[in-house]
Each structure stands twice: as structure tokens, then as C-alpha cells.
Tab-separated table of C-alpha atoms in Angstrom:
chain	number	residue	atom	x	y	z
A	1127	UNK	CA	85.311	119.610	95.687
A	1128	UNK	CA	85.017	117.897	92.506
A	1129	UNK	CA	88.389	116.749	91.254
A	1130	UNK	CA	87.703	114.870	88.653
A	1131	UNK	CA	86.798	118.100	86.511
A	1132	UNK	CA	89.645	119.184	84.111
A	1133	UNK	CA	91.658	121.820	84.959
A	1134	UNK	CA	93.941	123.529	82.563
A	1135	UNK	CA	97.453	121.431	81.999
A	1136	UNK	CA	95.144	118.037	82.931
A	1137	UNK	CA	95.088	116.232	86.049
A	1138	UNK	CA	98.051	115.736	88.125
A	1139	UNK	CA	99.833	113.061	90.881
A	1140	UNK	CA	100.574	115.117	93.955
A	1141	UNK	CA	102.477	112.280	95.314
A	1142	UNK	CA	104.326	109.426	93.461
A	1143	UNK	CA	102.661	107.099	95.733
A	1144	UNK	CA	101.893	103.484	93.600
A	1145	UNK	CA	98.944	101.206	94.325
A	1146	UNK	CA	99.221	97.151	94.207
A	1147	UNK	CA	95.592	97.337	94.378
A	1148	UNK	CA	93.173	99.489	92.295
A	1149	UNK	CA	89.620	99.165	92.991
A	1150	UNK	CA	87.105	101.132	90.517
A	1151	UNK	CA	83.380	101.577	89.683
A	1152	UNK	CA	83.520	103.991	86.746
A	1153	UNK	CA	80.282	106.140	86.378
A	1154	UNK	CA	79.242	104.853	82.825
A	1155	UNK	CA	77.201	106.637	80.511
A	1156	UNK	CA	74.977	104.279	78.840
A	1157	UNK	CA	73.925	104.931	75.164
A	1158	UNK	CA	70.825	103.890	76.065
A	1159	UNK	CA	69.135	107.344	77.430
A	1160	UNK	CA	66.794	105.696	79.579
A	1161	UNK	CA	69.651	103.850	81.734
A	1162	UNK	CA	71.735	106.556	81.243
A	1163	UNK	CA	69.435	109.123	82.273
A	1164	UNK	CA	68.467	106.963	85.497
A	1165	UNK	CA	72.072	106.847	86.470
A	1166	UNK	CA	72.640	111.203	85.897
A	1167	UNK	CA	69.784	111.287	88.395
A	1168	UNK	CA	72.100	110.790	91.267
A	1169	UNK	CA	75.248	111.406	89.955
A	1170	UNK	CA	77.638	112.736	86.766
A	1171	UNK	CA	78.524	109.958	84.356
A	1172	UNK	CA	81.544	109.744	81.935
A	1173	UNK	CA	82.150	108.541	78.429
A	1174	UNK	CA	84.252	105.576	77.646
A	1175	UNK	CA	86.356	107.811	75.853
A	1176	UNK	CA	86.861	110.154	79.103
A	1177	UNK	CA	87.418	107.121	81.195
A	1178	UNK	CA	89.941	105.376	78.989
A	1179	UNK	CA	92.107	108.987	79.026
A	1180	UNK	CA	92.468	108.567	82.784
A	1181	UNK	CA	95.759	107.859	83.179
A	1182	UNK	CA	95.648	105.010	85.814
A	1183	UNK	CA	98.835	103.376	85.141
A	1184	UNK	CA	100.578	106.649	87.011
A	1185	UNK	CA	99.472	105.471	89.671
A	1186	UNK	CA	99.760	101.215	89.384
A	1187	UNK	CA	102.530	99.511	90.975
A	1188	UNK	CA	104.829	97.252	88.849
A	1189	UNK	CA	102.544	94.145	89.985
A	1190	UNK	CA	99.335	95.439	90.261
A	1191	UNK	CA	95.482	93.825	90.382
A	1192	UNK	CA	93.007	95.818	89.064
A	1193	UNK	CA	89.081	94.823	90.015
A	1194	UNK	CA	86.630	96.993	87.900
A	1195	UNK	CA	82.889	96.828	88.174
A	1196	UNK	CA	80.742	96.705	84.694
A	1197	UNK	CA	77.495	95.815	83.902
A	1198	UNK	CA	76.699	93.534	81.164
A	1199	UNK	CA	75.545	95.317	78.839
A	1200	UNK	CA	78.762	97.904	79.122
A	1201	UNK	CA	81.228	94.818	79.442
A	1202	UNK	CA	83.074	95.444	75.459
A	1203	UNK	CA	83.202	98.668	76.631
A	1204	UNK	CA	84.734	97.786	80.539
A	1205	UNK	CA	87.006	95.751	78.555
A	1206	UNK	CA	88.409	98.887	76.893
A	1207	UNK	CA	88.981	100.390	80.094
A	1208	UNK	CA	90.966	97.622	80.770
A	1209	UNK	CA	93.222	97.806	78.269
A	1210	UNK	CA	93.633	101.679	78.176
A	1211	UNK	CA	94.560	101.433	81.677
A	1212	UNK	CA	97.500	99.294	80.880
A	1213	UNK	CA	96.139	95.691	82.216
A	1214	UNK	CA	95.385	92.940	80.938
A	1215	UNK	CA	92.132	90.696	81.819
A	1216	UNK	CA	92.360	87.457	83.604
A	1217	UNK	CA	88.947	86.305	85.169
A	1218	UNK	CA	85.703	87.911	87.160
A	1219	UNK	CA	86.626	88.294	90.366
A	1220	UNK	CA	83.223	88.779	92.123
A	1221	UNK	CA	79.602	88.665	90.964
A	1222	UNK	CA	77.271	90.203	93.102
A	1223	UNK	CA	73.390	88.781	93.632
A	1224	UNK	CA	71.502	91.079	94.661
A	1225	UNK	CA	68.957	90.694	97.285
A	1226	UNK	CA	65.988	94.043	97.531
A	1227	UNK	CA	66.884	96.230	100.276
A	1228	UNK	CA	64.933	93.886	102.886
A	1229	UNK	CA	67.283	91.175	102.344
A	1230	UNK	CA	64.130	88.697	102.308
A	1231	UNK	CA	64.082	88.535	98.401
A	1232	UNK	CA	65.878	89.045	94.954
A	1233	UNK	CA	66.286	92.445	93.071
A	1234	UNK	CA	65.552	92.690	89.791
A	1235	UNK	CA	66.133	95.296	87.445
A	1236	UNK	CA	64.536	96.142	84.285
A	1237	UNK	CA	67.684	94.966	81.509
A	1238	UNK	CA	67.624	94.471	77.983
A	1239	UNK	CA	65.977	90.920	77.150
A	1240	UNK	CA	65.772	89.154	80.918
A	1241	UNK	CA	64.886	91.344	83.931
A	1242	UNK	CA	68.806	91.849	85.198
A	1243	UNK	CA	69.802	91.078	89.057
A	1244	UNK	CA	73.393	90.208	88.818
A	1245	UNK	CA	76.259	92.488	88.792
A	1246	UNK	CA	79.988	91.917	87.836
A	1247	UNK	CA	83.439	93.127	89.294
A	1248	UNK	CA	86.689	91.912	86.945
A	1249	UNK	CA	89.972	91.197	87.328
A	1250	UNK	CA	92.800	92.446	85.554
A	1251	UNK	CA	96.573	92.285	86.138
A	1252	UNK	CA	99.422	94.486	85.455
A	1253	UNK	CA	103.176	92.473	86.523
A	1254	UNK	CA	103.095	89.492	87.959
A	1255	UNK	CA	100.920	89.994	91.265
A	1256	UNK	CA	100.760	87.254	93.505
A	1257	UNK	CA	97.659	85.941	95.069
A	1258	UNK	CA	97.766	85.883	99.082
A	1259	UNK	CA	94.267	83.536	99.412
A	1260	UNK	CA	93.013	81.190	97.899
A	1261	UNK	CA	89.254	81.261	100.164
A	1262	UNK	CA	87.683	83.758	98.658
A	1263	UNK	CA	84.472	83.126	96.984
A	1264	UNK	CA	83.273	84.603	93.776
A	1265	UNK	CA	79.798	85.095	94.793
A	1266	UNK	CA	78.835	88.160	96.723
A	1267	UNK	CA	75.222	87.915	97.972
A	1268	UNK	CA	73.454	90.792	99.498
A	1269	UNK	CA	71.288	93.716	99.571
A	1270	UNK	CA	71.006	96.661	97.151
A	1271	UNK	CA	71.947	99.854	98.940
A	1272	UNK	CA	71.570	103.739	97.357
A	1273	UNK	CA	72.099	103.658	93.721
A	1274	UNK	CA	74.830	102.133	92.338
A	1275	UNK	CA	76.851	101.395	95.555
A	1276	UNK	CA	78.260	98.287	95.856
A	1277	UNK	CA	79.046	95.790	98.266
A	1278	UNK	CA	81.243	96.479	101.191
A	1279	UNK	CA	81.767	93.506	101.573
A	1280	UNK	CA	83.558	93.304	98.242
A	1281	UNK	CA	86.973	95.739	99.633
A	1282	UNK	CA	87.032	92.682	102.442
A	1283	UNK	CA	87.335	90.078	99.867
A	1284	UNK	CA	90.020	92.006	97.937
A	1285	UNK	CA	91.937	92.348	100.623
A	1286	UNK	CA	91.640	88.776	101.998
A	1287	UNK	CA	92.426	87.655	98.319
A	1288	UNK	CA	95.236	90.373	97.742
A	1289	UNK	CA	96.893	90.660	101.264
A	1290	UNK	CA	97.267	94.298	102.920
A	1291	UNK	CA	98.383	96.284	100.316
A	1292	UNK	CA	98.885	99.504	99.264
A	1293	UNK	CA	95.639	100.145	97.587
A	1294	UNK	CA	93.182	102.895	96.326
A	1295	UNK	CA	89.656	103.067	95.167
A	1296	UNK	CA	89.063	104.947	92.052
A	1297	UNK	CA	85.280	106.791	92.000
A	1298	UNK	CA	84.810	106.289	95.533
A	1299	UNK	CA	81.490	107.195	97.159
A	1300	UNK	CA	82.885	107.363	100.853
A	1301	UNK	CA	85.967	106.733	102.912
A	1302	UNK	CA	86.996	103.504	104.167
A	1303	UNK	CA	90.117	102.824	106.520
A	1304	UNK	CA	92.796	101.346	104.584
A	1305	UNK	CA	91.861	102.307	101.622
A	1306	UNK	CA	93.124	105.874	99.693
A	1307	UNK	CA	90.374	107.257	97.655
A	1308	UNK	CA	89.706	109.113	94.489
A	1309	UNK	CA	86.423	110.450	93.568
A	1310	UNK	CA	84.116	113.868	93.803
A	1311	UNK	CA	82.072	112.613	96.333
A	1312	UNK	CA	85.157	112.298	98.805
A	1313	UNK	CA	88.241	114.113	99.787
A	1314	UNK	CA	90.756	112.467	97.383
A	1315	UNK	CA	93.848	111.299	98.410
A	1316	UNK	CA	94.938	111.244	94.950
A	1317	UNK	CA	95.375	113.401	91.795
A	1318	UNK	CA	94.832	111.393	88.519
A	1319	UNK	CA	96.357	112.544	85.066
A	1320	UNK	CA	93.602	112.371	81.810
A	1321	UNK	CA	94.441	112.409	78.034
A	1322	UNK	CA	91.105	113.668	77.615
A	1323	UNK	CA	88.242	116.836	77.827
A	1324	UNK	CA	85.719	115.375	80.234
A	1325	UNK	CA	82.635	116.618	80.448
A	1326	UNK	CA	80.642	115.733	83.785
A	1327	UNK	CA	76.494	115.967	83.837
């Protein structure tokens, strides 16, 4: 069931439920064809344009943390997101080292000018959210895991930082308790409104 496809009149809410805590890992398309072709291997990618016209703020709470994963070489363009949303940046909230799926060593990828391993999740407010920990590391250290998935560990840290929320993950992969979900790899929870024609590979 792939929601995230356009249907005529755009995307809409079905409830007028509002998140304190949005949690996202947009599938970019990378100018580059030989990242973005890697990443349309296992799964349709979106434009900056088409991810900027989803309209998250519907669905963000007056004080509201957004944590979006980029990569480095797509952060001017996760920075856009950012904004488009409705947020404003504050920090990086997590960066995850990542260890090859053995856990004995270090990953490395092929990047631009150094052989990339690190990975970066930011933070981005909306209101005047209020931090409920102030424990939480930055680092995230741990295996890689099928392509592109991140950290589980990474929801436990939110919610450790954040408190127990009303929260949703945006591009979700699976289900996790707690957590409502968007995505077309899932039954979403959610419908999300888009300013734009998307066109999914």
C-alpha cells in the first residue's frame, strides 16, 4: 500500500492528531547517479523539491522537535527540508559510527574525497520544546544493518532526551511500539498533505 503516491486532491490528515516528536529519514535522490542509483536499488527515492512539498507542519505540535537524518553530502539540501517543514535548526542531535555488520570493525563507504563512515541525524525545533534529559550522548556507535536503516537505538535516545511523547516517524521502514508511522513500507498511521507532483522510482 504505497501512500506516499499522489492521489488526485493531494495527500490528506485522516485525523488531526499532532506530534511533539517527528522523526524522519527522507529517501534522497542524489544528483550523483551512481549514489543515487545504489539507493533506487532497494527502494523509491524523492526529490528535494517533492520532499520540501510535504506538508509536515499539519501534523507538528505547537512545540515540536524535529530529528532528520542527512548525509553530508545532501546536508544544504536537508537544511531545506528543514526550513520548508516549518523548523528551524538548532544542533546535530546524533551521529552515528558505523561499525560493518560483524560489529568487530569500522564501515566505510565509498564518499566523495575521504572514504565516508559517519552518518548524521539533526535537530530542529518548532515552539519552544523543552528538553526532558540531559544524558543522552551524541554518539551512536554500531553496526550497519540492510541499506539505509538506521539505528534503533536512535528512537531510544529520542525518547530518553524528549520524554514520552506523542511522536511519529516519517519514512518508516517497520513498526515500532510507541511510535505512529508513515511510510510505504508500513501500514501508516498517518495521511500527509504535499504541495507537490511526486514521482517515486
Amino acid at each position: 500500500m504505497e501512500l506516499h503516491r499522489r492521489r488526485k486532491g493531494g495527500y490528506k490528515i485522516e485525523n488531526n492528531q499532532k506530534y511533539n516528536i517527528i522523526y524522519a529519514d527522507p529517501p534522497w535522490r542524489y544528483q550523483q547517479k551512481r549514489l543515487s542509483g545504489a539507493a533506487e536499488h532497494h527502494y523509491p527515492t524523492m526529490s528535494v523539491k517533492d520532499i520540501c512539498g510535504l506538508k509536515v507542519e499539519e501534523i507538528a505540535a505547537k512545540d515540536c522537535v524535529l530529528f532528520l537524518w542527512a548525509t553530508f553530502p545532501q546536508l544544504p539540501e536537508a537544511l531545506r527540508v528543514i526550513k520548508a517543514w516549518g523548523f528551524q535548526y538548532k544542533t546535530v542531535a546524533f551521529v552515528w559510527l558505523k561499525q560493518n555488520k560483524s560489529g568487530k570493525g569500522w564501515f566505510f563507504g565509498l564518499g566523495f574525497w575521504t572514504r565516508g563512515n559517519a552518518e548524521i541525524c539533526l535537530l530542529a525545533i518548532k515552539g519552544k520544546p523543552h528538553r526532558n534529559s540531559n544524558r543522552v550522548h551524541q554518539f551512536l556507535i554500531s553496526p550497519i544493518r540492510g541499506h539505509s536503516q538506521k539505528p534503533e537505538e536512535a528512537r531510544e535516545k529520542i525518547v530518553e532526551l524528549m520524554g514520552d511523547l506523542p511522536r511519529v516517524e516519517l519514512f518508516a521502514r517497520e513498526k515500532t511500539e510507541g511510535w505512529d508511522a508513515w511510510g510505504n513500507e508500513v501500514e501508516s498511521d498517518i495521511e500527509i498533505s504535499s504541495d507537490t507532483e511526486k514521482e517515486w522510482r
